[in-house]
mmCIF file of C-alpha atoms and ligand atoms in Angstrom:
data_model
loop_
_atom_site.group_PDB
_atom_site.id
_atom_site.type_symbol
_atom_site.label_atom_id
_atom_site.label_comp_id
_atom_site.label_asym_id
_atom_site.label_seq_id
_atom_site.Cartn_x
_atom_site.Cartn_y
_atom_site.Cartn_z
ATOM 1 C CA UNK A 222 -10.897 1.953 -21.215
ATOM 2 C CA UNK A 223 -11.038 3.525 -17.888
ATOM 3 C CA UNK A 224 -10.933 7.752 -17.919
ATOM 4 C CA UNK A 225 -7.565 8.726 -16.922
ATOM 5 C CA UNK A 226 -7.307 12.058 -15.222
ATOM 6 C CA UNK A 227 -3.982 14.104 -15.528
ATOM 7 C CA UNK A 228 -3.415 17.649 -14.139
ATOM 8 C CA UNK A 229 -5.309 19.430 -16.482
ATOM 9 C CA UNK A 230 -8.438 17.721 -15.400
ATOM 10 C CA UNK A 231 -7.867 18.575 -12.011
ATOM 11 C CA UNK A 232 -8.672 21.800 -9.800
ATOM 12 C CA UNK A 233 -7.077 22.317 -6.370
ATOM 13 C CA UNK A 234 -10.050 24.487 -5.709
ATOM 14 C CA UNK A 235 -12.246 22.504 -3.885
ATOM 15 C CA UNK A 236 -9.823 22.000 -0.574
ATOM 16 C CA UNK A 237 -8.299 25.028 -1.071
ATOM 17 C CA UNK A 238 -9.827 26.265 2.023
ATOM 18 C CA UNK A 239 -9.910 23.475 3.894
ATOM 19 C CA UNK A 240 -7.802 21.779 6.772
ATOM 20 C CA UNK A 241 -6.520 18.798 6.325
ATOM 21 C CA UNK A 242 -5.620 16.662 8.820
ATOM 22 C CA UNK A 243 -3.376 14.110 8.466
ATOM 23 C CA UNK A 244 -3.320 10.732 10.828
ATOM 24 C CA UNK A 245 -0.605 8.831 11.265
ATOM 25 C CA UNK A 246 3.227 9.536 9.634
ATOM 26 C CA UNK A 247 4.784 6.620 8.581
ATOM 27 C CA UNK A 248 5.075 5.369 4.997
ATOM 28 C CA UNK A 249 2.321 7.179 3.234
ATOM 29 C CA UNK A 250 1.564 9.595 6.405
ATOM 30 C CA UNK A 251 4.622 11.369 5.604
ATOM 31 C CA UNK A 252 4.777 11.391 2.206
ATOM 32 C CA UNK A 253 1.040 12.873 1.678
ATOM 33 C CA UNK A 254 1.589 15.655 4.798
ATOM 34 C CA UNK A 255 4.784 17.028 2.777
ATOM 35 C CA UNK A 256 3.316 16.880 -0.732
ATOM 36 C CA UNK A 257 -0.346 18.289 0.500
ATOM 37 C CA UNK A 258 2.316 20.941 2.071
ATOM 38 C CA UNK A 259 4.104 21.703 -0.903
ATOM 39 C CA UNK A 260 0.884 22.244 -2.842
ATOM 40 C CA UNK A 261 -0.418 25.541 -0.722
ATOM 41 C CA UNK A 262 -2.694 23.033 1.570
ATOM 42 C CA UNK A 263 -2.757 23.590 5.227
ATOM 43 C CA UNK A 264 -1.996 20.194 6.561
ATOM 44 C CA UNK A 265 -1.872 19.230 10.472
ATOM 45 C CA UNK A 266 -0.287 16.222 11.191
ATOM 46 C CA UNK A 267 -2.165 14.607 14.193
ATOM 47 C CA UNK A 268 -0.563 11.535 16.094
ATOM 48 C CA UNK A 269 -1.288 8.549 18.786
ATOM 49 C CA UNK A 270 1.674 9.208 20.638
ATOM 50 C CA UNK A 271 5.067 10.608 20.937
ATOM 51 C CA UNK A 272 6.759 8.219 18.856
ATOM 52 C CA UNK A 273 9.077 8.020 16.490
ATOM 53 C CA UNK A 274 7.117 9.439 13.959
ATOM 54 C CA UNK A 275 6.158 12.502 16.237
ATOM 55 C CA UNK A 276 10.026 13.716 16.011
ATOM 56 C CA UNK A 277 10.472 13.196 12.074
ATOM 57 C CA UNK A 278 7.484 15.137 11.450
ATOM 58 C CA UNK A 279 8.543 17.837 14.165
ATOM 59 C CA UNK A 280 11.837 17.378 11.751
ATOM 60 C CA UNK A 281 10.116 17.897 8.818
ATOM 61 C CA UNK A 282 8.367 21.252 10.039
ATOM 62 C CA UNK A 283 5.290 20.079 11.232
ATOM 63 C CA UNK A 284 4.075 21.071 14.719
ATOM 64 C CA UNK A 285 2.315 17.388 15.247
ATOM 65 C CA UNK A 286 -0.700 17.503 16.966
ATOM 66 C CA UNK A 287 -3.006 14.294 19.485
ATOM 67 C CA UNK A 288 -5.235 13.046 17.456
ATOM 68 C CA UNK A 289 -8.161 14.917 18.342
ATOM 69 C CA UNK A 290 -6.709 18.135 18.431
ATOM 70 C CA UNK A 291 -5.855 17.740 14.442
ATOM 71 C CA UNK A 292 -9.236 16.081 13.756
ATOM 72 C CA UNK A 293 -11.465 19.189 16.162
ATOM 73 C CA UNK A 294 -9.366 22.083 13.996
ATOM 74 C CA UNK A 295 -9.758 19.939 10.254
ATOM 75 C CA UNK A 296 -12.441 19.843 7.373
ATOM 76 C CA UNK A 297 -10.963 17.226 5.915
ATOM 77 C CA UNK A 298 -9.477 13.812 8.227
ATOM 78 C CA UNK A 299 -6.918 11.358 6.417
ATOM 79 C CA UNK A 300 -6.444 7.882 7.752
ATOM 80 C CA UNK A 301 -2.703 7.088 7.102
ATOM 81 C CA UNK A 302 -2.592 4.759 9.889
ATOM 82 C CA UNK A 303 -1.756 1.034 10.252
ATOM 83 C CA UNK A 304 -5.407 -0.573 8.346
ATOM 84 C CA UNK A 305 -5.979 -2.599 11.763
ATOM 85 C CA UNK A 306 -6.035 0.031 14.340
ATOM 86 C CA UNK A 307 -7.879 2.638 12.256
ATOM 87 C CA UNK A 308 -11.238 1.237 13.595
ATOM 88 C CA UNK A 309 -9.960 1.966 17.409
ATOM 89 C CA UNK A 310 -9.080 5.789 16.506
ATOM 90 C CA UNK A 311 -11.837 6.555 14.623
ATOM 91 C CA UNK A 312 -14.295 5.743 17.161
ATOM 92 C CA UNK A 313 -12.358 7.194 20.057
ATOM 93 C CA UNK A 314 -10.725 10.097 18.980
ATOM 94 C CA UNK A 315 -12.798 10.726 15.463
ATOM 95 C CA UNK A 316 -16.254 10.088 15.773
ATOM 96 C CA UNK A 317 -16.955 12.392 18.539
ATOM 97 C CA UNK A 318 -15.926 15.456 17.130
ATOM 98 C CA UNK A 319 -17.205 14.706 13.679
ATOM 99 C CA UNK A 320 -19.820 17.231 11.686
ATOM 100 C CA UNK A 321 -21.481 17.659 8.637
ATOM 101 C CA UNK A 322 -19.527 18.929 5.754
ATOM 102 C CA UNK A 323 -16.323 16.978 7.204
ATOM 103 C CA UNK A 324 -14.526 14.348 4.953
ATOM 104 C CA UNK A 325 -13.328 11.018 5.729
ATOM 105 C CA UNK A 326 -10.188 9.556 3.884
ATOM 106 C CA UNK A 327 -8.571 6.336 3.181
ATOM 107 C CA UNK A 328 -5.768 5.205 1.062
ATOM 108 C CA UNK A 329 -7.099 1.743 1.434
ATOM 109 C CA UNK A 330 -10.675 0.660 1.932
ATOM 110 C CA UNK A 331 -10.366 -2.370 3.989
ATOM 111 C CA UNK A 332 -12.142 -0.176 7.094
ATOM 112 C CA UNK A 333 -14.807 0.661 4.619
ATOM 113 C CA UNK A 334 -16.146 -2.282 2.675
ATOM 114 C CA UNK A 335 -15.883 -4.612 5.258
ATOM 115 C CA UNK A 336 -17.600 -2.208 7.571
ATOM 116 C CA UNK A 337 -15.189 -1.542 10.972
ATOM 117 C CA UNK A 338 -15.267 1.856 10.271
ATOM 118 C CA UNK A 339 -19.580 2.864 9.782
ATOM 119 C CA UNK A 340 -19.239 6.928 9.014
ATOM 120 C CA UNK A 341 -22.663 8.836 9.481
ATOM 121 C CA UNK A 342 -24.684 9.608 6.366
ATOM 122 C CA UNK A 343 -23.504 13.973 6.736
ATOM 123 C CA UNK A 344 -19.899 13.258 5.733
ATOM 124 C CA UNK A 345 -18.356 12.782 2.750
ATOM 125 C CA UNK A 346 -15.991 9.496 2.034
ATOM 126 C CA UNK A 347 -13.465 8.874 -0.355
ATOM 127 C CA UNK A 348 -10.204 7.071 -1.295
ATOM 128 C CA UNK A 349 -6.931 8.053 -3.003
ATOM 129 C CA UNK A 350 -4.984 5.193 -2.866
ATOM 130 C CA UNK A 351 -1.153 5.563 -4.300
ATOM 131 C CA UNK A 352 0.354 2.806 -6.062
ATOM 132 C CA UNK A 353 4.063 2.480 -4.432
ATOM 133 C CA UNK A 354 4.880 2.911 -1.009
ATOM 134 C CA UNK A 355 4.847 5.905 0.903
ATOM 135 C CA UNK A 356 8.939 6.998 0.372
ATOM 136 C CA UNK A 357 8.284 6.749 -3.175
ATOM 137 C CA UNK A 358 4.918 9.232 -3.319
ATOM 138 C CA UNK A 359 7.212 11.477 -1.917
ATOM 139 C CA UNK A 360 10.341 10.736 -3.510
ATOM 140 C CA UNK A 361 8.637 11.222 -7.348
ATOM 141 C CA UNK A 362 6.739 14.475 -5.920
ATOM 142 C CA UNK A 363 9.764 16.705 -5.299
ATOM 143 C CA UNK A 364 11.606 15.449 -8.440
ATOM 144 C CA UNK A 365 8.774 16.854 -10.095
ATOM 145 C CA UNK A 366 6.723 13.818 -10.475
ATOM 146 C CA UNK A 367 4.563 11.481 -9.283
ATOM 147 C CA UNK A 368 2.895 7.733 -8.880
ATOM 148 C CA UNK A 369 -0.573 6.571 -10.216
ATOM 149 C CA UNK A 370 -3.360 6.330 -7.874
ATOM 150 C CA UNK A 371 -7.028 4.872 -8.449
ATOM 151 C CA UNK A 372 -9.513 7.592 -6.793
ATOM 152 C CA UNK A 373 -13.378 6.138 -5.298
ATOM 153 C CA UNK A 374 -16.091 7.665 -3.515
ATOM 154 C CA UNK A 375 -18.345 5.970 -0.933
ATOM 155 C CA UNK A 376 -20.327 8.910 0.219
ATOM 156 C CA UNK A 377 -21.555 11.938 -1.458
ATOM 157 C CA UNK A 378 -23.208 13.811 1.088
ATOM 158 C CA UNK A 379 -21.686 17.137 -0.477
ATOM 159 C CA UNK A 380 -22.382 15.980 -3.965
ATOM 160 C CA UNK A 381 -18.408 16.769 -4.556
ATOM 161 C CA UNK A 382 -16.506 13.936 -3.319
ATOM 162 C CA UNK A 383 -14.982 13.161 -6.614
ATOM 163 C CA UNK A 384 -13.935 16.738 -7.435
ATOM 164 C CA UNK A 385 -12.239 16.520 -3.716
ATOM 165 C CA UNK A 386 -10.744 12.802 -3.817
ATOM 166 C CA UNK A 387 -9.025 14.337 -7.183
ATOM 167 C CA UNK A 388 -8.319 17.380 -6.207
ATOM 168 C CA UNK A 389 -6.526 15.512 -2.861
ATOM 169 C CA UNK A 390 -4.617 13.004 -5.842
ATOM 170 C CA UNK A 391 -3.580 16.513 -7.498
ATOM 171 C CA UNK A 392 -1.878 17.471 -4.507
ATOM 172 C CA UNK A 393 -0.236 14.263 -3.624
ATOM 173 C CA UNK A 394 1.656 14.577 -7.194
ATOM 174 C CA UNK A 395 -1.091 11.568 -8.491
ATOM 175 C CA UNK A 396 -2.241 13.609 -11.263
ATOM 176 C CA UNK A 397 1.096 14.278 -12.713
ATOM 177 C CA UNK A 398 1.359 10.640 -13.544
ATOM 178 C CA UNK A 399 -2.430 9.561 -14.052
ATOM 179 C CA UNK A 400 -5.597 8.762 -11.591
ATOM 180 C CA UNK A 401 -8.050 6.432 -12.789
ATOM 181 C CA UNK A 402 -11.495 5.815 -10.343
ATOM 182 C CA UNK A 403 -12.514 2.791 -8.599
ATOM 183 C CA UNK A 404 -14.913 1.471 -6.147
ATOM 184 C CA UNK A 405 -13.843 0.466 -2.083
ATOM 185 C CA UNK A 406 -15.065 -2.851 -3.152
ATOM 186 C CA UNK A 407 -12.436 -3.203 -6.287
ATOM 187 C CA UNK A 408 -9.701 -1.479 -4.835
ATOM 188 C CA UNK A 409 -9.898 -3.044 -1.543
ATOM 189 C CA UNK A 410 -10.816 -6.763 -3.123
ATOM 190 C CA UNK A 411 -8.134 -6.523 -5.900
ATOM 191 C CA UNK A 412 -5.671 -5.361 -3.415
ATOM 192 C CA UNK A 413 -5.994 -8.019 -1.271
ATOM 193 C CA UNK A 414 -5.700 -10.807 -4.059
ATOM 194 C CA UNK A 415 -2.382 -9.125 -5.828
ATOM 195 C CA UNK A 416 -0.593 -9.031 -2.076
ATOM 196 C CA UNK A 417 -1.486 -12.194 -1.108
ATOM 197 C CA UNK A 418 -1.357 -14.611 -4.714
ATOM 198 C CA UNK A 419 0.899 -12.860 -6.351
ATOM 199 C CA UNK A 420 2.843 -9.433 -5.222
ATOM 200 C CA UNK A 421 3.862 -10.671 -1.006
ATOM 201 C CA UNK A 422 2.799 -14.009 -1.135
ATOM 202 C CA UNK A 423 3.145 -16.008 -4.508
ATOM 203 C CA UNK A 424 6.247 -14.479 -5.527
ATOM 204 C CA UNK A 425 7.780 -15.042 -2.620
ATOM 205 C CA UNK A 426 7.048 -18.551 -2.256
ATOM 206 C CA UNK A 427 7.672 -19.361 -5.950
ATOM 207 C CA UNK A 428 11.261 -17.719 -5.436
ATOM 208 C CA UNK A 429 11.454 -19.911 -1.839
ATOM 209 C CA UNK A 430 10.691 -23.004 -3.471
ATOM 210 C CA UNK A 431 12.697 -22.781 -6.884
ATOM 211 C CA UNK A 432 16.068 -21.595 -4.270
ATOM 212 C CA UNK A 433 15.069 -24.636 -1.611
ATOM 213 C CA UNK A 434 14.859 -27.158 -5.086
ATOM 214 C CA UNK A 435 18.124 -26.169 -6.012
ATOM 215 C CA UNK A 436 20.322 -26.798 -2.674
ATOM 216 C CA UNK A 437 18.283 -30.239 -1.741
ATOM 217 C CA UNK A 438 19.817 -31.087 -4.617
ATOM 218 C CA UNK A 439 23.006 -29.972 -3.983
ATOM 219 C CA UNK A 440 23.934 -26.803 -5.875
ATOM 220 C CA UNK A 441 25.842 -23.825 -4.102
ATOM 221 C CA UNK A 442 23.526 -21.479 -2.345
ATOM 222 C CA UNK A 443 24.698 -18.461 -3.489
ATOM 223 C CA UNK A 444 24.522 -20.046 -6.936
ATOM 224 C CA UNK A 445 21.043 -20.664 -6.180
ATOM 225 C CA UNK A 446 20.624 -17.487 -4.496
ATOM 226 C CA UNK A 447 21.216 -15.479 -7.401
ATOM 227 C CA UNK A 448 19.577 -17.518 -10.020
ATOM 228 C CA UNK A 449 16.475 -18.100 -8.314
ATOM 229 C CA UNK A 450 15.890 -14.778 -6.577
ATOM 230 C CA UNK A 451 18.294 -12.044 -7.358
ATOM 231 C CA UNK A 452 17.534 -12.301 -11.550
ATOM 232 C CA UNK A 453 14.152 -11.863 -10.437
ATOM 233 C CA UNK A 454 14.027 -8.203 -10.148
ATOM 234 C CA UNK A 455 15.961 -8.140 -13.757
ATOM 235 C CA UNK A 456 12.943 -10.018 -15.182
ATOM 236 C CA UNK A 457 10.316 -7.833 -13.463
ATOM 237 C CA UNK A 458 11.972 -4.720 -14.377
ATOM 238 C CA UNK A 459 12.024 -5.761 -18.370
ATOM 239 C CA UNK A 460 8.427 -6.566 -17.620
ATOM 240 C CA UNK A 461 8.016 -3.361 -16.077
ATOM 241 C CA UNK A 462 9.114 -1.694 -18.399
ATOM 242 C CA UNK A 463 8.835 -3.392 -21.959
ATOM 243 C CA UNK A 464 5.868 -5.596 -21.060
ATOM 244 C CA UNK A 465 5.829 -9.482 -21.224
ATOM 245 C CA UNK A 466 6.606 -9.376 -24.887
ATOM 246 C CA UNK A 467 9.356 -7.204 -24.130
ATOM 247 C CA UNK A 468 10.546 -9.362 -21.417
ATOM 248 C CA UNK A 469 10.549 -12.459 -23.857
ATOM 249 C CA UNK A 470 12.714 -10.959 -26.185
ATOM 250 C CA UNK A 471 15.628 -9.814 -24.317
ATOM 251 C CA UNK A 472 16.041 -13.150 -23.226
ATOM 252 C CA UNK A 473 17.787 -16.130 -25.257
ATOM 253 C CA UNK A 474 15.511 -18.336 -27.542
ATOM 254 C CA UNK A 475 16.175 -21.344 -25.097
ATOM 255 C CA UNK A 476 14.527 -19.310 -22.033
ATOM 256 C CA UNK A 477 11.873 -18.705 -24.082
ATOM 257 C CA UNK A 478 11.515 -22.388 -25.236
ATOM 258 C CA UNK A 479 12.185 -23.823 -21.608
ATOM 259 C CA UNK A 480 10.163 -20.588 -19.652
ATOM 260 C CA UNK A 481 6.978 -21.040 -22.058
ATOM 261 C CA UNK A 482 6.709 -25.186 -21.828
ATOM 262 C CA UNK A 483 8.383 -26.011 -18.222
ATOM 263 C CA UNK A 484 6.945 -22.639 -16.924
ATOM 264 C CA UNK A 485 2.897 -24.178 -17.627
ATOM 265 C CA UNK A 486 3.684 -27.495 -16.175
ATOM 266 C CA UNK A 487 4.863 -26.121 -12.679
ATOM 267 C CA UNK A 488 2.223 -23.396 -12.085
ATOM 268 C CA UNK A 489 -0.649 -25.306 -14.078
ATOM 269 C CA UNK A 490 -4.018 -24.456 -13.960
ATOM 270 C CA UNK A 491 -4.738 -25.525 -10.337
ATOM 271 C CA UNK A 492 -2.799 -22.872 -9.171
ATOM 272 C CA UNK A 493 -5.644 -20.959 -10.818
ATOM 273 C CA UNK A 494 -8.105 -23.051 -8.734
ATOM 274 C CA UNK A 495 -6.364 -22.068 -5.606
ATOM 275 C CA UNK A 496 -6.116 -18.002 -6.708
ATOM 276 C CA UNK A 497 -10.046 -18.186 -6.629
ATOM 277 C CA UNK A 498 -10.214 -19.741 -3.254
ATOM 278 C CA UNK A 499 -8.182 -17.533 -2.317
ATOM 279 C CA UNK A 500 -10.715 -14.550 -3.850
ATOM 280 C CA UNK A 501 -13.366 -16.306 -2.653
ATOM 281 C CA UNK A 502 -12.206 -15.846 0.848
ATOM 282 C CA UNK A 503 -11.712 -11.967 0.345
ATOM 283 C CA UNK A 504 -15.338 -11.359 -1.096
ATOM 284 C CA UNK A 505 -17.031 -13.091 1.076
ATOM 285 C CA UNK A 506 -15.476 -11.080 4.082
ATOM 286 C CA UNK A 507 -13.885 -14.440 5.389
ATOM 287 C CA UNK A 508 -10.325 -12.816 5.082
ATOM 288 C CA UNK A 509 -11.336 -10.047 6.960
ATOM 289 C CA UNK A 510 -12.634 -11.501 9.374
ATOM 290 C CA UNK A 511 -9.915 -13.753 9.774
ATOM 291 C CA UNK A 512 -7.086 -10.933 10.314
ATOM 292 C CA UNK A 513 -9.430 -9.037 12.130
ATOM 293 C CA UNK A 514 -9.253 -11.816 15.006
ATOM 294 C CA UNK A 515 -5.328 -13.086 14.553
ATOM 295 C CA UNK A 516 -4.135 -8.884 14.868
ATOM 296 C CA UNK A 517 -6.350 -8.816 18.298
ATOM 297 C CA UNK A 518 -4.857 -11.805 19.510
ATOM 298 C CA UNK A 519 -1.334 -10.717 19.121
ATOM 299 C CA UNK A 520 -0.515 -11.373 15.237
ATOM 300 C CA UNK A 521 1.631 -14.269 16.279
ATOM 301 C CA UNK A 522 1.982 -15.789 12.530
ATOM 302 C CA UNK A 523 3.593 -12.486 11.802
ATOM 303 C CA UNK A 524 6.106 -13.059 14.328
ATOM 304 C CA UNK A 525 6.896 -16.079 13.522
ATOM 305 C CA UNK A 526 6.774 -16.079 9.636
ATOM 306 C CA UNK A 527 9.138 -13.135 9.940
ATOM 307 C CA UNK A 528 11.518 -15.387 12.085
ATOM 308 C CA UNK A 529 11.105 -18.168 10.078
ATOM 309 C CA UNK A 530 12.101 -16.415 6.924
ATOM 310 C CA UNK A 531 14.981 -14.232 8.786
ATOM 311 C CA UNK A 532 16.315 -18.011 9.538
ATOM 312 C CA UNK A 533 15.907 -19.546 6.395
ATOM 313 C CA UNK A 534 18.826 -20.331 4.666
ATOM 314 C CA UNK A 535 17.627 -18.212 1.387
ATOM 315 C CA UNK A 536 17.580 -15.815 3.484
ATOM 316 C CA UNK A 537 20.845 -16.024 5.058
ATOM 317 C CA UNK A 538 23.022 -16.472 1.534
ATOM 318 C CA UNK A 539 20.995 -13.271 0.834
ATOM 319 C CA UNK A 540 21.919 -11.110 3.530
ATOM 320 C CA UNK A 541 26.095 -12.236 2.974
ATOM 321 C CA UNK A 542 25.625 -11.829 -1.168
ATOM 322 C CA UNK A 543 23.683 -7.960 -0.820
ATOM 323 C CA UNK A 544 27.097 -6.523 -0.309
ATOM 324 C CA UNK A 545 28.458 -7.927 -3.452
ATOM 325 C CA UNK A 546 24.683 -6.994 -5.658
ATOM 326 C CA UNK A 547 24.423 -3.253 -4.336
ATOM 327 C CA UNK A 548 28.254 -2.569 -4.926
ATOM 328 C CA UNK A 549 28.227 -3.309 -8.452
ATOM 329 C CA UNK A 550 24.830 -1.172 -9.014
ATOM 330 C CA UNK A 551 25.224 2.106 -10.822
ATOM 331 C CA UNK A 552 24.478 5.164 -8.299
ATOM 332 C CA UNK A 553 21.663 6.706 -9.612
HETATM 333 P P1 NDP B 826 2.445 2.875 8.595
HETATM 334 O O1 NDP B 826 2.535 1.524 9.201
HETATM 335 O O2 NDP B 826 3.674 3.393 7.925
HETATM 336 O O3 NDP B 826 1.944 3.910 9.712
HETATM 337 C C1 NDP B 826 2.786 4.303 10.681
HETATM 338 C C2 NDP B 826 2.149 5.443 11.463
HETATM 339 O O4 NDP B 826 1.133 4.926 12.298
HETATM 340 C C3 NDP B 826 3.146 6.115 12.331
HETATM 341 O O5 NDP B 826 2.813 7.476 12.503
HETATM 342 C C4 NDP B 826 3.002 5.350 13.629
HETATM 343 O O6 NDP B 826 3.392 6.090 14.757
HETATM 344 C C5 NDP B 826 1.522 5.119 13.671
HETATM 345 N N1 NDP B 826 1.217 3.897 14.423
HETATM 346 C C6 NDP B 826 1.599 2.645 14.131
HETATM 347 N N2 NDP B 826 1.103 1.761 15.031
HETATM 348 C C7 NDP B 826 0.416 2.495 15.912
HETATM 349 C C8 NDP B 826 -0.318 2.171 17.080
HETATM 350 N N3 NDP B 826 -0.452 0.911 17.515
HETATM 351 N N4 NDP B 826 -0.905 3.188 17.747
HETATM 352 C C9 NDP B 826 -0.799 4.453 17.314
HETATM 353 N N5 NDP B 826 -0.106 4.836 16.228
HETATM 354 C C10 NDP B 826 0.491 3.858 15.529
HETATM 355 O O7 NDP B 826 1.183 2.917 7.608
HETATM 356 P P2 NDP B 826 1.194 2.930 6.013
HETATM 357 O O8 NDP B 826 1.623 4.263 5.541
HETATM 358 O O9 NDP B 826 1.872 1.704 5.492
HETATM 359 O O10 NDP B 826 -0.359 2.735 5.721
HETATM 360 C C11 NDP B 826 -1.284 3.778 5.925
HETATM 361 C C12 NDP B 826 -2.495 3.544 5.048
HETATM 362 O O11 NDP B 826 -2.076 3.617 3.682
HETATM 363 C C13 NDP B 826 -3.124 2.162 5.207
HETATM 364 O O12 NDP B 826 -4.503 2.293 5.042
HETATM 365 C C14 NDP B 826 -2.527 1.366 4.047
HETATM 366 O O13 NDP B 826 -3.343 0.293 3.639
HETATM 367 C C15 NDP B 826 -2.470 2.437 2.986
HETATM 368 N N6 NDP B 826 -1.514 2.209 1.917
HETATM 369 C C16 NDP B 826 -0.213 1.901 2.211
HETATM 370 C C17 NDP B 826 0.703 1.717 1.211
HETATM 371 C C18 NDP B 826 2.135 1.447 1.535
HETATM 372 O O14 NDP B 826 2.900 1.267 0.593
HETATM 373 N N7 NDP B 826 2.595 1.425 2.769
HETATM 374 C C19 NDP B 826 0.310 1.806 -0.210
HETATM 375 C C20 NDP B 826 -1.053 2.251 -0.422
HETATM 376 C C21 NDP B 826 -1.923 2.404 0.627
HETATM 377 P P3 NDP B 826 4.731 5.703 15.583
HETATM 378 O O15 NDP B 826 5.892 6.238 14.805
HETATM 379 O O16 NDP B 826 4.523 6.376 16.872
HETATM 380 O O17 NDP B 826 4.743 4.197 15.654
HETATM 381 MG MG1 MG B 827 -1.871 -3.875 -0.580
#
């Protein structure tokens, strides 16, 4: 089993004294900058441009800084940006003012492994990376809580990376839940996979596909809708919560005859075949190298897989049946 570090484990000495910068303030940007706040550290929020993330932090209490400005003043520099335009700030507004003894931070180490971002050998370089999106670091941090993170180094110049990259999860609230270390090459290759196989990608299509079978062949939508991709945050939630196991035994004995027999014949072991292509592609840099190229030319299949799904007709039942789901769920 993998060491789990919890509080206790965990000084806030180590960046005590230092300056961190933070770059970007969107979905994690945010969150870290107010919890790094909230634990004693002095935190400057440095941005592109006067957008609209320069007035929430401005909202928030922050007097937001260019991006150079933050990084010239800091010890330690946080990349909370958008993964594909990282590569662009660090060597125009990061690199040049960069010393020894400075730290370089990801949440994510796509910039990393597959080598856009190539830090000189005098600075340290780690990763916290947070397991839920940004509005939930925050929102489990001033409850009093906090989300897992997995915690790597990829250069020790100061010989105390680790004690800093936990020391940073500490302060984001990560340590109140657990932290558990990794490499750049796991964390970015595993995170990769889950998105596209599974978490973004497989899910979605499997839901896609089950709703599409349904109204070919004639059933209501909305009867559809909810069956094949409403229940499925009720299933993922028992999962969540109880495990598979769990899962299997809050449902009737025929979902459990029907789910374990039908369930192997429609995702059979080729599907398997296809999830290692698919890993294939990420360790051998061929995914990289492939987004790298489509987000400089414009990331047109974005735009138009967003406006093919916004057009879809799952999509459309969804959109009229969300006022009927969220007012019959409990208020927190
Ligand atoms: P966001 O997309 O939320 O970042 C938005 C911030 O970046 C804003 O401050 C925005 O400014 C600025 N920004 C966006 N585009 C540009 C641009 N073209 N030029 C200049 N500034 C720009 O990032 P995330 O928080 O999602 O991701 C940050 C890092 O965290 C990534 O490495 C990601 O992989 C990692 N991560 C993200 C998770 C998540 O759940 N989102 C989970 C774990 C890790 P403006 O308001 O002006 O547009
Ligand atoms: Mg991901």
């Amino acid at each position: 089993m993998a060491k789990i570090y919890t509080d206790k484990d965990v000084s806030l000495d180590v960046i005590k004294e230092k300056r961190v910068a933070v770059l970007g303030y969107g979905s994690q940007g945010r969150a870290w900058a107010l919890n790094l706040r909230d634990s004693g550290i002095k935190v400057s929020v440095g941005l592109e441009r006067e957008g609209n993330s320069w007035k929430q932090a401005e909202n928030d209490g922050f007097k937001p800084l260019r991006t150079e400005e933050a990084v010239r003043n800091s010890d330690i520099i946080i990349f909370l940006l958008p993964d594909m335009i990282q590569r662009t700030v660090y060597l125009e507004r990061v690199k040049p003012y960069l010393k020894e003894g400075m730290d370089l931070v990801f949440a994510h180490g796509f910039n990393i492994h597959y080598r856009l971002i190539e830090p000189p050998s005098n600075v340290d370089v780690y990763m916290i990376a947070p397991k839920a999106p940004g509005p939930i670091v925050r929102e489990y941090f001033a409850k009093g809580g906090g989300v897992p993170a997995l915690v790597a180094t990829y250069q020790d110049h100061s010989g105390k990376a680790l004690q800093k990259a936990l020391a940073v999860a500490k302060a984001i609230g990560a340590t109140r839940a657990g932290v558990i270390e990794t490499t750049f090459k796991e964390e970015t290759e595993t995170d990769l996979f889950g998105e596209q196989v599974d978490l973004v990608g497989g899910v979605m299509q499997l839901m896609r596909y089950a709703f599409q079978t349904l109204v070919e062949a004639g059933y209501q939508p909305e009867v559809a809708y909810f069956e094949t991709i409403n229940e499925m945050k009720l299933i993922v939630d028992l999962v969540y919560e109880k495990g598979f196991s769990g899962m299997l035994t809050a449902v009737s004995d025929t979902a459990k005859y029907g789910g374990m027999t039908v369930g192997k014949m429609v995702i059979d072991e080729s599907v398997k075949e296809r999830m290692k292509k698919a890993l294939d592609n990420i360790r051998s840099g061929k995914f990289a190298e492939k987004w790298v190229e489509e987000y400089g030319k414009g990331a047109n299949t974005i735009k138009e897989g967003m406006k093919e799904v916004d057009n879809s007709t799952e999509e459309k039942v969804g959109r009229s049946l969300r006022d009927i789901i969220l007012r019959g769920k409990p208020k927190s």
